Amino acid sequence: FSSLQLAGTISSTSNFSISTLLDVSGTFSASVGTATFTSSSLLSGTANLYNVTINGTSLQLTTSSVLGIANAFTISAGTLNVTATLPNTVNFNGLVAQNINAITYDNLILSNGSIKTASGNITVNADFTLSAATTFVAGSYTHSILRHWVNNGTFSSSTGTVQFTGINNANITGTTTFNILTINKSSVNNTVSLLNNVTAATVNMTEGKMLTGLNS
């Protein structure tokens, strides 16, 4: 397709490709198959896909769009553009184990159970959310969170680092055990607030403040 506009309740079990626009104003879900985005493509609305491949110039997520990925996310050529139109979300929502691509996201959600494993350094420009019954394996990488950390699942810190950076004040929600926790915000006045107890083998205070409140 050049453009595919979906206004009703649609399901798919086929491979298909989009070169310009996937516009979902209704409900769209794919249980198998691969959606390939070629050229310079846009996603509008919420698309819960199975396999997703970018093989072109870019896939731009438009304002309030959600890209759901139930299996594999492959970038053969081009990039995922999450900065041009904000906010937007990528939701790795598979029932099977998934690898989380080492790229930049706006909002990143890991959901629907199973184990999600980092493939490299991950940057989240807005909120990172780990949903209930879902496990995130951080590996030996450095993950950068620019706003809130919401942990309702199981975080396996491995030997990795989670650093809070950027200009936004941030919250850490959910009892979490970090290996290395680094606070490196943009200024001394930026804060990271603990809304639950946190455990860390190492805490690096580089720039900004940590507010513990009643937590520790």
Short mmCIF file of C-alpha atoms in Angstrom, two decimals, residues 9-147:
data_model
loop_
_atom_site.label_atom_id
_atom_site.label_comp_id
_atom_site.label_asym_id
_atom_site.label_seq_id
_atom_site.Cartn_x
_atom_site.Cartn_y
_atom_site.Cartn_z
CA THR A 9 -12.23 -3.07 13.74
CA ILE A 10 -9.66 -4.80 11.55
CA SER A 11 -7.44 -7.84 12.10
CA SER A 12 -4.63 -9.12 9.90
CA THR A 13 -2.72 -12.36 9.38
CA SER A 14 -0.87 -11.18 6.27
CA ASN A 15 2.40 -9.56 5.34
CA PHE A 16 1.94 -6.04 4.02
CA SER A 17 4.00 -2.93 3.33
CA ILE A 18 3.33 0.79 3.72
CA SER A 19 5.25 3.46 1.82
CA THR A 20 3.46 6.62 2.98
CA LEU A 21 0.83 6.35 5.76
CA LEU A 22 -0.79 3.84 8.10
CA ASP A 23 -3.75 5.71 9.58
CA VAL A 24 -5.70 3.85 12.28
CA SER A 25 -8.76 5.66 13.58
CA GLY A 26 -10.44 2.39 14.55
CA THR A 27 -8.88 -0.78 15.98
CA PHE A 28 -6.15 -2.69 14.16
CA SER A 29 -4.35 -5.82 15.31
CA ALA A 30 -2.14 -8.40 13.61
CA SER A 31 -1.67 -11.89 15.07
CA VAL A 32 1.01 -13.02 12.57
CA GLY A 33 2.76 -11.53 9.57
CA THR A 34 5.13 -8.64 9.03
CA ALA A 35 4.34 -4.97 8.49
CA THR A 36 7.15 -3.36 6.49
CA PHE A 37 7.49 0.41 6.30
CA THR A 38 9.29 1.61 3.20
CA SER A 39 10.34 5.07 2.02
CA SER A 40 9.32 7.88 4.45
CA SER A 41 6.30 6.51 6.32
CA LEU A 42 3.94 7.82 8.99
CA LEU A 43 1.95 5.99 11.65
CA SER A 44 -1.16 7.69 13.01
CA GLY A 45 -3.32 6.14 15.74
CA THR A 46 -2.73 2.82 17.50
CA ALA A 47 -1.51 -0.18 15.49
CA ASN A 48 -0.91 -3.45 17.32
CA LEU A 49 1.30 -5.32 14.87
CA TYR A 50 3.15 -8.63 15.03
CA ASN A 51 6.50 -8.28 13.25
CA VAL A 52 7.55 -4.76 12.29
CA THR A 53 10.31 -3.94 9.80
CA ILE A 54 11.64 -0.54 8.76
CA ASN A 55 13.29 -0.86 5.36
CA GLY A 56 13.35 2.63 3.90
CA THR A 57 14.14 6.16 5.05
CA SER A 58 12.14 6.46 8.27
CA LEU A 59 8.99 5.58 10.15
CA GLN A 60 7.65 8.66 11.93
CA LEU A 61 5.29 8.19 14.86
CA THR A 62 2.79 11.05 14.84
CA THR A 63 1.31 12.81 17.89
CA SER A 64 -0.33 10.37 20.37
CA SER A 65 0.36 7.39 18.10
CA VAL A 66 1.16 3.95 19.56
CA LEU A 67 3.20 1.32 17.77
CA GLY A 68 2.49 -2.07 19.33
CA ILE A 69 4.96 -4.86 18.53
CA ALA A 70 4.06 -8.43 19.53
CA ASN A 71 7.14 -10.19 18.19
CA ALA A 72 10.24 -8.84 16.39
CA PHE A 73 11.21 -5.27 15.49
CA THR A 74 13.77 -5.12 12.68
CA ILE A 75 15.44 -2.01 11.25
CA SER A 76 17.02 -3.06 7.95
CA ALA A 77 17.43 0.50 6.64
CA GLY A 78 16.32 3.87 7.94
CA THR A 79 15.30 5.03 11.41
CA LEU A 80 12.39 5.23 13.83
CA ASN A 81 11.54 8.94 14.16
CA VAL A 82 10.10 9.60 17.62
CA THR A 83 11.12 13.25 17.97
CA ALA A 84 9.34 15.13 15.16
CA THR A 85 5.78 14.91 16.58
CA LEU A 86 5.25 14.37 20.30
CA PRO A 87 4.15 12.49 22.31
CA ASN A 88 4.26 8.96 20.92
CA THR A 89 4.73 5.45 22.30
CA VAL A 90 6.26 2.11 21.40
CA ASN A 91 4.70 -0.83 23.26
CA PHE A 92 6.48 -4.19 23.13
CA ASN A 93 3.38 -6.22 24.04
CA GLY A 94 4.18 -9.77 22.98
CA LEU A 95 3.28 -12.91 24.89
CA VAL A 96 6.63 -14.36 23.79
CA ALA A 97 10.14 -13.29 24.82
CA GLN A 98 11.21 -10.13 22.97
CA ASN A 99 14.46 -8.25 22.35
CA ILE A 100 14.18 -4.50 22.88
CA ASN A 101 16.03 -2.57 20.18
CA ALA A 102 18.89 -0.32 21.24
CA ILE A 103 17.43 2.92 19.87
CA THR A 104 15.74 6.10 21.14
CA TYR A 105 12.06 6.05 22.12
CA ASP A 106 9.69 8.76 23.33
CA ASN A 107 7.51 6.68 25.68
CA LEU A 108 8.49 3.01 26.00
CA ILE A 109 6.12 0.38 27.43
CA LEU A 110 7.01 -3.28 28.04
CA SER A 111 3.82 -5.23 28.64
CA ASN A 112 1.75 -8.41 28.40
CA GLY A 113 4.04 -10.69 30.38
CA SER A 114 7.12 -12.61 29.21
CA ILE A 115 10.76 -11.53 29.31
CA LYS A 116 11.97 -8.44 27.46
CA THR A 117 15.76 -8.24 27.01
CA ALA A 118 17.75 -5.15 26.07
CA SER A 119 19.78 -5.51 22.87
CA GLY A 120 22.00 -2.53 23.75
CA ASN A 121 21.87 0.97 25.22
CA ILE A 122 18.29 2.27 25.29
CA THR A 123 17.26 5.93 25.54
CA VAL A 124 13.74 6.92 26.61
CA ASN A 125 13.03 10.61 26.08
CA ALA A 126 9.85 10.52 28.19
CA ASP A 127 8.46 7.69 30.39
CA PHE A 128 9.62 4.09 30.79
CA THR A 129 6.83 1.75 31.95
CA LEU A 130 7.31 -1.90 32.91
CA SER A 131 3.88 -3.50 33.22
CA ALA A 132 2.68 -6.16 35.65
CA ALA A 133 3.91 -9.75 35.15
CA THR A 134 6.55 -8.51 32.70
CA THR A 135 10.32 -8.86 33.20
CA PHE A 136 12.94 -6.49 31.78
CA VAL A 137 16.53 -7.77 31.60
CA ALA A 138 18.83 -4.74 31.43
CA GLY A 139 22.02 -6.59 30.46
CA SER A 140 25.42 -4.90 30.72
CA TYR A 141 24.22 -1.70 29.05
CA THR A 142 23.59 1.92 30.05
CA HIS A 143 19.95 2.95 29.75
CA SER A 144 19.02 6.64 29.81
CA ILE A 145 15.63 7.77 31.15
CA LEU A 146 14.76 11.44 30.68
CA ARG A 147 11.53 11.47 32.69
#
